[in-house]
């Protein structure tokens, strides 16, 4: 099994994504933002970072880069695409996922561990989690407030496209770190093959790094092919 | 020329030295070369004779001071490059860009050694948080660090932050960076003869020229009025430059690398040539520019950011250019090495400057008259006023005081995990711990300094800084290897200022020797004073150590029913303490003495206990004393403790001292742990047990008890209000 990790100029979680994929037993290769061929890959990972310096708007320029035309076709073929953090922003800017990621309500970059509840487990990304399980995952972003118009939001909820939601780890009242609507932390497209999420599962794949709640997400991808 | 020299601030005796070294009068361009290369910042004119005394050798040292950064071996062929650097003056003028470019600059220093930057630590000093300007500076600096560090993808994993009246007019912003490299990839600022020297990265503009404090009329080559004095950083360009440079090193395309930092092309090229025992011929017409009509002085002195100097290996020129083209960056030959040991500059086909590289590199040094400030002596000898306070209330107030309150509101704005190496995030341990993936090696780093101690006793303050940074590294389980020192002081031109510089370095020397820690890199920032008020002498010491990653200790109580022990003396001292300042507003008395032999033994002992798996929880007992340290240990996991102390006075509960560590041991291994301490002849005391939701302290005067939640709330609130307000 082989995944592509797209490197935009300014991507900075590319190595971390490779570390996580390889830990799950998946071969991972970097693909430059000018690449026009994704044949031979089983999935595409859009990593976090500040693609093109986040100039204009986070993810806006990357969404127009040559490789994204390929990623779009790849997704339309029903193959798997994951965008984390800046990768999620790129996916919404590219129109591969609905909604937008606005500035956090606290108006600054926030890096900390948050609770993330798994809302459905029938996807390869989540099949190894329990329904309703609350994961400990790190966030690190300044623009992560999920927003969509009421109609889109209703459709997302109705179709079960909300995969991850911020949730309390303990008894804390303020568990939503950025003001996302409906506490949304991650969504999939209708077909269920394109996942975007703000928390970083690739940063939580080893006890040395403070936790491994992110690892089952990557292990689930392996099972998809095996099964 | 002599008039011009005077106008741009070259002292008369230095102008005479220039005449002597050149054997003729310098021209305008040459005079400016001397001006920047002989500046205190580049030449260490006042500190060099003193810094010579510091120990620089050690088993682990691969590269000591003199290069872009120091490098130590950590095992299995891996090495760590690290250095601390100041960006005080720019940050005082424009805190956001000042701090951002400080971060960018230190990252380039680390890259220059062939290392991938993997962590940042920041040492910050501001005036009191009640002061509006100090708050503005703090917010700007934190935003600037976050802006650059987060985007370039180097995690900010630690640092320290103090508020003190002495920094009201002169805030300090020092950034430390660590980089990871394979020993065989170590690069230096070197070139062989006849090699082309490449300029890589951002184009050159007029920014930063004013940073060297020239009278604007001396830059009459351009007529633009609004030339920014502070450089502007672009982390996106910095990221591209970092990746391209590291790729070139990885692919073995370069023989030498040098950051283009302070004094721009002048400093980077003349130093490269000098260290290589060669000369250099620079053709300014080849320098990529982003503004029109730049003259030779502007081109030579510009401090535009995100620029590097690279010397390709023979036959690798095209490949080097190709790597930078891929990353969308300029990479062009602008100079070449020559046998005559001169810095020769061509502009429009003509030689506009030709100066011996040695003359530029070896500025005159000064040894000055030193005398202690009688006011400092008076304060130090002032008796401690009698203190009376309710310890219950005092603990809450101390936890909420500016220097002890939680730093969470600050470090939450920094990405402290990008790179997935961070094994101890801020707030979890006394030092940051980074994992060398693919191995069982960990790297620990901490920067420390206490302005109250240093102000009242510069020598002792410097000793404490090194001892505490080292202790914090030991307390997570790492063996300290070496340190970097960021010396920030007032003007050395007064006897009082020079005395403080002398004493600070003497203190570092004494502690270095006793603890067996060499210095491998550093920075000196002098003239941090205004209106005749010097900042407290501030030696920010960054210690780096190595550990087995699975044997690291955290600071928080994790398991109920473990025994809490104190290693070291039971009682602290009140001189220069936080509790004294809290209760009286005074900073007086003698700071705690330090027995360096004891310090070394205590650190060895805690490392041994951690390595044997006898403890996984250890915490340095520092400012605020015993109760503050205990409270801090309850915070990470919300687990309380019950302890008993034999004395209930404020000195016992809140007094400060060196060589003291709190740690926990599972009951069944207590005898084993205490035996180790007894064998070493170290004092220790069993204080109590972890558990519950309160911190309960039994004293001869009665029982003190706090809800952990209440302590936590008091501790978390103040800085969050300052930053978010």
Tab-separated table of C-alpha atoms in Angstrom, chain B residues 175-565:
chain	number	residue	atom	x	y	z
B	175	UNK	CA	16.078	33.090	21.080
B	176	UNK	CA	17.802	29.744	21.324
B	177	UNK	CA	17.612	27.130	18.616
B	178	UNK	CA	18.651	23.474	18.543
B	179	UNK	CA	19.366	21.534	15.397
B	180	UNK	CA	19.907	17.856	14.767
B	181	UNK	CA	22.568	16.529	12.426
B	182	UNK	CA	24.615	13.505	11.559
B	183	UNK	CA	28.205	14.098	12.601
B	184	UNK	CA	29.406	13.665	9.023
B	185	UNK	CA	27.130	16.472	7.826
B	186	UNK	CA	28.750	19.073	10.080
B	187	UNK	CA	29.465	22.215	8.051
B	188	UNK	CA	31.559	25.209	8.892
B	189	UNK	CA	32.096	28.670	7.525
B	190	UNK	CA	34.945	27.622	5.210
B	191	UNK	CA	35.948	27.803	1.576
B	192	UNK	CA	38.949	26.564	-0.349
B	193	UNK	CA	40.924	28.713	-2.743
B	194	UNK	CA	39.448	29.837	-6.042
B	195	UNK	CA	35.923	28.725	-5.214
B	196	UNK	CA	32.859	30.696	-6.232
B	197	UNK	CA	30.762	31.904	-3.310
B	198	UNK	CA	27.015	31.787	-3.815
B	199	UNK	CA	24.402	34.117	-2.482
B	200	UNK	CA	21.139	32.274	-1.830
B	201	UNK	CA	17.689	33.266	-0.697
B	202	UNK	CA	15.826	36.546	-0.554
B	203	UNK	CA	16.813	39.577	-2.563
B	204	UNK	CA	18.629	42.464	-0.933
B	205	UNK	CA	16.758	45.591	-0.004
B	206	UNK	CA	17.380	48.641	2.086
B	207	UNK	CA	15.852	47.212	5.247
B	208	UNK	CA	17.927	46.928	8.333
B	209	UNK	CA	20.603	49.354	7.274
B	210	UNK	CA	19.446	51.871	9.846
B	211	UNK	CA	19.599	49.072	12.397
B	212	UNK	CA	23.296	49.695	12.716
B	213	UNK	CA	22.481	53.186	13.934
B	214	UNK	CA	23.943	55.362	11.236
B	215	UNK	CA	23.046	58.949	10.846
B	216	UNK	CA	20.692	59.021	7.907
B	217	UNK	CA	22.695	61.615	6.048
B	218	UNK	CA	25.522	59.148	5.830
B	219	UNK	CA	23.305	57.053	3.649
B	220	UNK	CA	22.729	59.799	1.184
B	221	UNK	CA	23.000	57.445	-1.750
B	222	UNK	CA	19.269	57.092	-1.676
B	223	UNK	CA	16.699	59.728	-1.093
B	224	UNK	CA	13.979	57.601	0.363
B	225	UNK	CA	13.011	58.885	3.736
B	226	UNK	CA	11.062	55.984	5.130
B	227	UNK	CA	13.691	53.377	5.338
B	228	UNK	CA	12.746	50.882	8.000
B	229	UNK	CA	15.382	50.545	10.691
B	230	UNK	CA	14.117	47.132	11.695
B	231	UNK	CA	14.382	44.176	9.350
B	232	UNK	CA	11.250	42.423	8.196
B	233	UNK	CA	11.022	38.655	8.414
B	234	UNK	CA	9.211	36.320	6.055
B	235	UNK	CA	8.896	32.832	7.533
B	236	UNK	CA	7.658	31.444	4.219
B	237	UNK	CA	10.878	32.478	2.482
B	238	UNK	CA	12.753	31.285	5.550
B	239	UNK	CA	11.139	27.861	5.214
B	240	UNK	CA	12.044	27.600	1.521
B	241	UNK	CA	15.601	28.703	2.266
B	242	UNK	CA	15.878	26.183	5.088
B	243	UNK	CA	14.646	23.277	2.971
B	244	UNK	CA	16.818	24.229	0.004
B	245	UNK	CA	19.929	24.661	2.156
B	246	UNK	CA	19.387	21.380	3.986
B	247	UNK	CA	18.743	19.592	0.722
B	248	UNK	CA	22.016	20.964	-0.688
B	249	UNK	CA	23.881	19.755	2.398
B	250	UNK	CA	22.121	16.375	2.343
B	251	UNK	CA	23.077	15.932	-1.309
B	252	UNK	CA	26.685	16.788	-0.443
B	253	UNK	CA	26.804	19.791	-2.767
B	254	UNK	CA	28.486	22.327	-0.489
B	255	UNK	CA	31.808	22.640	1.300
B	256	UNK	CA	30.975	25.701	3.377
B	257	UNK	CA	27.897	27.465	4.699
B	258	UNK	CA	27.479	30.817	6.408
B	259	UNK	CA	24.404	32.695	7.576
B	260	UNK	CA	24.012	36.260	6.357
B	261	UNK	CA	22.960	37.986	9.546
B	262	UNK	CA	24.140	41.123	11.271
B	263	UNK	CA	26.166	43.359	8.946
B	264	UNK	CA	24.964	41.333	5.966
B	265	UNK	CA	27.311	40.580	3.099
B	266	UNK	CA	30.211	42.332	4.773
B	267	UNK	CA	30.293	40.191	7.844
B	268	UNK	CA	29.396	36.875	6.230
B	269	UNK	CA	31.944	37.089	3.411
B	270	UNK	CA	34.834	38.686	5.271
B	271	UNK	CA	34.478	36.196	8.138
B	272	UNK	CA	34.217	33.254	5.770
B	273	UNK	CA	37.429	34.396	4.089
B	274	UNK	CA	39.209	35.128	7.349
B	275	UNK	CA	38.365	31.740	8.871
B	276	UNK	CA	39.549	30.070	5.668
B	277	UNK	CA	42.860	31.958	5.732
B	278	UNK	CA	42.001	33.496	2.361
B	279	UNK	CA	40.670	36.638	0.791
B	280	UNK	CA	37.475	37.259	-1.093
B	281	UNK	CA	36.492	39.333	-4.089
B	282	UNK	CA	32.862	40.393	-4.081
B	283	UNK	CA	31.120	41.744	-7.154
B	284	UNK	CA	28.187	43.825	-5.934
B	285	UNK	CA	26.672	44.014	-9.421
B	286	UNK	CA	25.764	40.337	-9.120
B	287	UNK	CA	23.838	40.713	-5.862
B	288	UNK	CA	20.098	40.138	-6.408
B	289	UNK	CA	18.247	43.279	-5.332
B	290	UNK	CA	14.634	44.198	-4.870
B	291	UNK	CA	15.130	47.933	-4.947
B	292	UNK	CA	16.708	50.097	-7.588
B	293	UNK	CA	19.733	52.312	-7.287
B	294	UNK	CA	21.301	50.735	-4.232
B	295	UNK	CA	24.837	51.971	-3.637
B	296	UNK	CA	27.796	49.932	-2.390
B	297	UNK	CA	27.403	50.861	1.261
B	298	UNK	CA	23.742	49.893	1.232
B	299	UNK	CA	24.439	46.612	-0.517
B	300	UNK	CA	27.258	45.782	1.847
B	301	UNK	CA	25.424	46.625	5.037
B	302	UNK	CA	21.843	45.626	4.280
B	303	UNK	CA	20.444	43.209	6.821
B	304	UNK	CA	17.659	41.897	4.616
B	305	UNK	CA	16.501	38.596	6.055
B	306	UNK	CA	16.430	35.057	4.702
B	307	UNK	CA	19.805	35.103	2.950
B	308	UNK	CA	22.624	32.555	3.102
B	309	UNK	CA	26.133	32.163	1.735
B	310	UNK	CA	27.056	28.799	0.240
B	311	UNK	CA	30.303	27.495	-1.197
B	312	UNK	CA	29.629	24.647	-3.653
B	313	UNK	CA	31.910	21.658	-3.909
B	314	UNK	CA	33.874	21.617	-7.110
B	315	UNK	CA	31.708	20.488	-10.008
B	316	UNK	CA	28.472	20.778	-7.972
B	317	UNK	CA	27.674	24.366	-8.974
B	318	UNK	CA	24.883	23.480	-11.427
B	319	UNK	CA	23.277	21.005	-9.045
B	320	UNK	CA	23.298	23.599	-6.285
B	321	UNK	CA	21.636	26.154	-8.544
B	322	UNK	CA	19.069	23.508	-9.515
B	323	UNK	CA	18.091	22.781	-5.904
B	324	UNK	CA	17.428	26.454	-5.231
B	325	UNK	CA	15.555	26.863	-8.513
B	326	UNK	CA	13.230	24.065	-7.423
B	327	UNK	CA	12.474	25.990	-4.229
B	328	UNK	CA	12.005	29.195	-6.226
B	329	UNK	CA	14.979	31.032	-4.741
B	330	UNK	CA	17.894	33.029	-6.092
B	331	UNK	CA	21.227	31.251	-5.904
B	332	UNK	CA	23.984	33.095	-7.752
B	333	UNK	CA	27.754	33.374	-7.488
B	334	UNK	CA	28.591	36.843	-6.165
B	335	UNK	CA	32.157	36.351	-5.024
B	336	UNK	CA	35.154	34.047	-5.129
B	337	UNK	CA	37.983	33.228	-2.795
B	338	UNK	CA	41.409	34.671	-3.642
B	339	UNK	CA	44.894	34.066	-2.234
B	340	UNK	CA	45.508	37.676	-1.091
B	341	UNK	CA	43.962	37.947	2.366
B	342	UNK	CA	41.811	40.946	1.575
B	343	UNK	CA	38.111	41.743	1.360
B	344	UNK	CA	37.887	43.297	-2.101
B	345	UNK	CA	34.625	44.827	-3.287
B	346	UNK	CA	33.787	45.618	-6.911
B	347	UNK	CA	30.949	47.912	-7.874
B	348	UNK	CA	30.258	48.781	-11.520
B	349	UNK	CA	33.584	47.254	-12.477
B	350	UNK	CA	35.649	49.290	-10.061
B	351	UNK	CA	37.301	48.381	-6.778
B	352	UNK	CA	35.416	50.398	-4.161
B	353	UNK	CA	37.005	48.807	-1.106
B	354	UNK	CA	39.987	46.623	-0.358
B	355	UNK	CA	40.776	45.859	3.252
B	356	UNK	CA	42.806	43.068	4.877
B	357	UNK	CA	40.326	40.490	6.231
B	358	UNK	CA	42.319	40.235	9.417
B	359	UNK	CA	41.975	43.967	10.054
B	360	UNK	CA	38.201	43.651	9.798
B	361	UNK	CA	37.942	40.479	11.841
B	362	UNK	CA	40.251	41.414	14.669
B	363	UNK	CA	38.869	44.564	16.187
B	364	UNK	CA	40.658	46.193	19.088
B	365	UNK	CA	39.584	44.871	22.462
B	366	UNK	CA	39.191	46.706	25.729
B	367	UNK	CA	39.920	45.889	29.299
B	368	UNK	CA	38.374	48.535	31.463
B	369	UNK	CA	38.241	49.780	34.964
B	370	UNK	CA	35.757	47.906	37.119
B	371	UNK	CA	34.025	48.941	40.279
B	372	UNK	CA	30.964	47.645	42.023
B	373	UNK	CA	27.943	49.913	42.076
B	374	UNK	CA	27.668	50.970	45.739
B	375	UNK	CA	23.875	50.978	45.449
B	376	UNK	CA	23.876	47.285	44.542
B	377	UNK	CA	26.125	46.551	47.489
B	378	UNK	CA	23.844	48.526	49.798
B	379	UNK	CA	20.764	46.599	48.634
B	380	UNK	CA	22.524	43.281	48.984
B	381	UNK	CA	23.611	44.129	52.523
B	382	UNK	CA	20.219	45.441	53.558
B	383	UNK	CA	18.842	43.176	56.285
B	384	UNK	CA	15.690	41.265	55.422
B	385	UNK	CA	12.758	43.034	57.074
B	386	UNK	CA	10.693	40.887	59.424
B	387	UNK	CA	7.922	39.194	57.461
B	388	UNK	CA	4.513	38.212	58.657
B	389	UNK	CA	1.833	36.758	56.466
B	390	UNK	CA	-0.786	34.049	56.364
B	391	UNK	CA	0.852	31.198	54.437
B	392	UNK	CA	-2.515	30.095	53.052
B	393	UNK	CA	-3.076	33.395	51.311
B	394	UNK	CA	0.605	33.866	50.463
B	395	UNK	CA	0.732	30.701	48.362
B	396	UNK	CA	-2.240	31.821	46.278
B	397	UNK	CA	-0.698	35.254	45.791
B	398	UNK	CA	2.681	33.849	44.875
B	399	UNK	CA	1.170	31.517	42.292
B	400	UNK	CA	-0.599	34.496	40.776
B	401	UNK	CA	2.481	36.743	40.820
B	402	UNK	CA	3.913	37.672	37.417
B	403	UNK	CA	7.101	35.633	37.666
B	404	UNK	CA	5.471	32.449	38.943
B	405	UNK	CA	2.098	32.412	37.202
B	406	UNK	CA	1.414	29.831	34.503
B	407	UNK	CA	3.065	30.493	31.131
B	408	UNK	CA	0.363	28.468	29.366
B	409	UNK	CA	-1.204	31.536	27.759
B	410	UNK	CA	2.158	32.185	26.105
B	411	UNK	CA	3.208	28.716	24.989
B	412	UNK	CA	-0.271	27.831	23.753
B	413	UNK	CA	0.359	30.333	20.952
B	414	UNK	CA	3.446	28.496	19.834
B	415	UNK	CA	3.329	25.252	17.890
B	416	UNK	CA	5.345	23.114	20.291
B	417	UNK	CA	4.870	19.793	18.510
B	418	UNK	CA	5.484	20.263	14.788
B	419	UNK	CA	8.173	17.826	13.704
B	420	UNK	CA	6.759	15.167	16.064
B	421	UNK	CA	9.824	15.009	18.246
B	422	UNK	CA	8.509	16.746	21.358
B	423	UNK	CA	8.399	14.179	24.144
B	424	UNK	CA	7.873	16.664	26.965
B	425	UNK	CA	5.686	19.592	25.998
B	426	UNK	CA	5.866	22.886	27.915
B	427	UNK	CA	4.288	22.544	31.340
B	428	UNK	CA	4.949	18.813	31.593
B	429	UNK	CA	8.603	18.834	32.589
B	430	UNK	CA	11.301	21.134	33.906
B	431	UNK	CA	13.116	20.962	30.564
B	432	UNK	CA	11.896	20.294	27.053
B	433	UNK	CA	12.641	16.799	25.768
B	434	UNK	CA	12.960	15.974	22.085
B	435	UNK	CA	13.113	12.508	20.658
B	436	UNK	CA	15.654	11.555	18.012
B	437	UNK	CA	13.316	9.368	15.982
B	438	UNK	CA	14.692	6.039	14.896
B	439	UNK	CA	16.784	5.843	18.088
B	440	UNK	CA	16.160	5.678	21.840
B	441	UNK	CA	17.965	8.985	22.289
B	442	UNK	CA	16.405	12.096	23.717
B	443	UNK	CA	17.681	15.665	23.884
B	444	UNK	CA	16.801	17.921	26.806
B	445	UNK	CA	17.093	21.704	26.786
B	446	UNK	CA	16.364	24.522	29.194
B	447	UNK	CA	17.236	28.182	29.477
B	448	UNK	CA	17.368	29.922	32.857
B	449	UNK	CA	18.327	33.107	34.663
B	450	UNK	CA	16.964	34.945	37.702
B	451	UNK	CA	17.173	38.742	37.443
B	452	UNK	CA	16.767	39.331	41.178
B	453	UNK	CA	19.764	37.171	42.027
B	454	UNK	CA	21.862	38.671	39.237
B	455	UNK	CA	21.045	42.232	40.072
B	456	UNK	CA	22.044	41.855	43.703
B	457	UNK	CA	25.011	39.605	43.040
B	458	UNK	CA	26.088	39.332	39.402
B	459	UNK	CA	28.610	36.574	39.991
B	460	UNK	CA	26.300	34.439	42.080
B	461	UNK	CA	23.441	35.167	39.696
B	462	UNK	CA	25.401	33.770	36.759
B	463	UNK	CA	26.327	30.705	38.792
B	464	UNK	CA	22.688	30.152	39.644
B	465	UNK	CA	21.704	30.527	35.995
B	466	UNK	CA	24.024	27.744	34.872
B	467	UNK	CA	23.289	25.588	37.917
B	468	UNK	CA	19.537	25.903	37.510
B	469	UNK	CA	19.446	25.312	33.761
B	470	UNK	CA	21.634	22.278	34.307
B	471	UNK	CA	19.479	21.102	37.229
B	472	UNK	CA	16.347	21.367	35.111
B	473	UNK	CA	17.977	19.251	32.423
B	474	UNK	CA	19.064	16.704	35.038
B	475	UNK	CA	15.616	16.595	36.595
B	476	UNK	CA	14.057	15.239	33.385
B	477	UNK	CA	16.728	12.547	33.405
B	478	UNK	CA	19.264	13.996	30.981
B	479	UNK	CA	23.005	14.342	31.378
B	480	UNK	CA	23.951	17.975	30.681
B	481	UNK	CA	26.596	18.207	27.952
B	482	UNK	CA	27.303	21.877	27.296
B	483	UNK	CA	25.731	25.299	27.303
B	484	UNK	CA	25.203	28.459	25.299
B	485	UNK	CA	25.208	31.852	27.011
B	486	UNK	CA	23.249	34.940	26.090
B	487	UNK	CA	24.877	37.767	27.993
B	488	UNK	CA	22.741	40.884	28.217
B	489	UNK	CA	24.110	43.798	30.192
B	490	UNK	CA	24.398	47.557	30.364
B	491	UNK	CA	27.214	49.660	28.989
B	492	UNK	CA	30.707	48.339	29.698
B	493	UNK	CA	32.003	51.890	29.475
B	494	UNK	CA	31.132	52.682	33.063
B	495	UNK	CA	33.142	51.005	35.839
B	496	UNK	CA	29.899	49.688	37.338
B	497	UNK	CA	28.745	48.196	34.036
B	498	UNK	CA	32.122	46.664	33.325
B	499	UNK	CA	32.233	45.222	36.813
B	500	UNK	CA	28.936	43.476	36.206
B	501	UNK	CA	30.187	42.058	32.906
B	502	UNK	CA	33.368	40.843	34.575
B	503	UNK	CA	31.546	39.331	37.514
B	504	UNK	CA	28.933	37.638	35.339
B	505	UNK	CA	31.571	35.902	33.244
B	506	UNK	CA	33.567	35.029	36.357
B	507	UNK	CA	30.470	33.392	37.827
B	508	UNK	CA	29.890	31.396	34.657
B	509	UNK	CA	33.511	30.290	34.681
B	510	UNK	CA	33.354	29.099	38.258
B	511	UNK	CA	30.117	27.174	37.722
B	512	UNK	CA	31.307	25.789	34.367
B	513	UNK	CA	34.412	24.351	35.944
B	514	UNK	CA	32.661	22.924	38.965
B	515	UNK	CA	29.838	21.338	36.971
B	516	UNK	CA	32.102	20.225	34.137
B	517	UNK	CA	30.077	22.035	31.504
B	518	UNK	CA	31.796	23.793	28.588
B	519	UNK	CA	30.326	26.724	26.677
B	520	UNK	CA	30.012	26.066	22.939
B	521	UNK	CA	28.290	29.175	21.641
B	522	UNK	CA	26.799	32.430	22.777
B	523	UNK	CA	25.992	36.028	22.236
B	524	UNK	CA	26.758	39.303	23.956
B	525	UNK	CA	24.370	42.238	23.975
B	526	UNK	CA	25.702	45.288	25.786
B	527	UNK	CA	24.460	48.858	26.183
B	528	UNK	CA	21.069	47.700	27.488
B	529	UNK	CA	20.487	50.790	29.533
B	530	UNK	CA	18.715	54.071	29.342
B	531	UNK	CA	18.873	57.193	31.422
B	532	UNK	CA	21.850	55.728	33.258
B	533	UNK	CA	19.793	52.743	34.473
B	534	UNK	CA	21.348	49.446	33.555
B	535	UNK	CA	19.292	46.296	33.207
B	536	UNK	CA	20.080	43.634	35.807
B	537	UNK	CA	23.063	41.693	34.474
B	538	UNK	CA	21.312	38.915	32.585
B	539	UNK	CA	23.228	35.791	31.610
B	540	UNK	CA	20.639	33.608	29.947
B	541	UNK	CA	22.088	30.140	30.031
B	542	UNK	CA	20.805	27.430	27.732
B	543	UNK	CA	21.882	23.930	28.694
B	544	UNK	CA	21.558	20.906	26.409
B	545	UNK	CA	21.692	17.323	27.638
B	546	UNK	CA	21.121	13.791	26.420
B	547	UNK	CA	18.980	11.003	27.845
B	548	UNK	CA	17.480	7.634	27.113
B	549	UNK	CA	14.076	8.633	25.832
B	550	UNK	CA	12.183	5.993	27.813
B	551	UNK	CA	13.753	7.165	31.042
B	552	UNK	CA	12.466	10.673	31.295
B	553	UNK	CA	10.838	12.241	34.298
B	554	UNK	CA	7.894	14.623	34.306
B	555	UNK	CA	7.179	17.254	36.924
B	556	UNK	CA	3.571	16.380	37.770
B	557	UNK	CA	2.292	13.920	40.399
B	558	UNK	CA	0.794	11.072	38.388
B	559	UNK	CA	0.106	8.118	40.669
B	560	UNK	CA	-1.565	8.345	44.072
B	561	UNK	CA	0.199	6.673	46.968
B	562	UNK	CA	3.735	7.546	45.943
B	563	UNK	CA	6.154	8.938	48.505
B	564	UNK	CA	7.129	12.592	48.095
B	565	UNK	CA	10.754	13.370	48.945
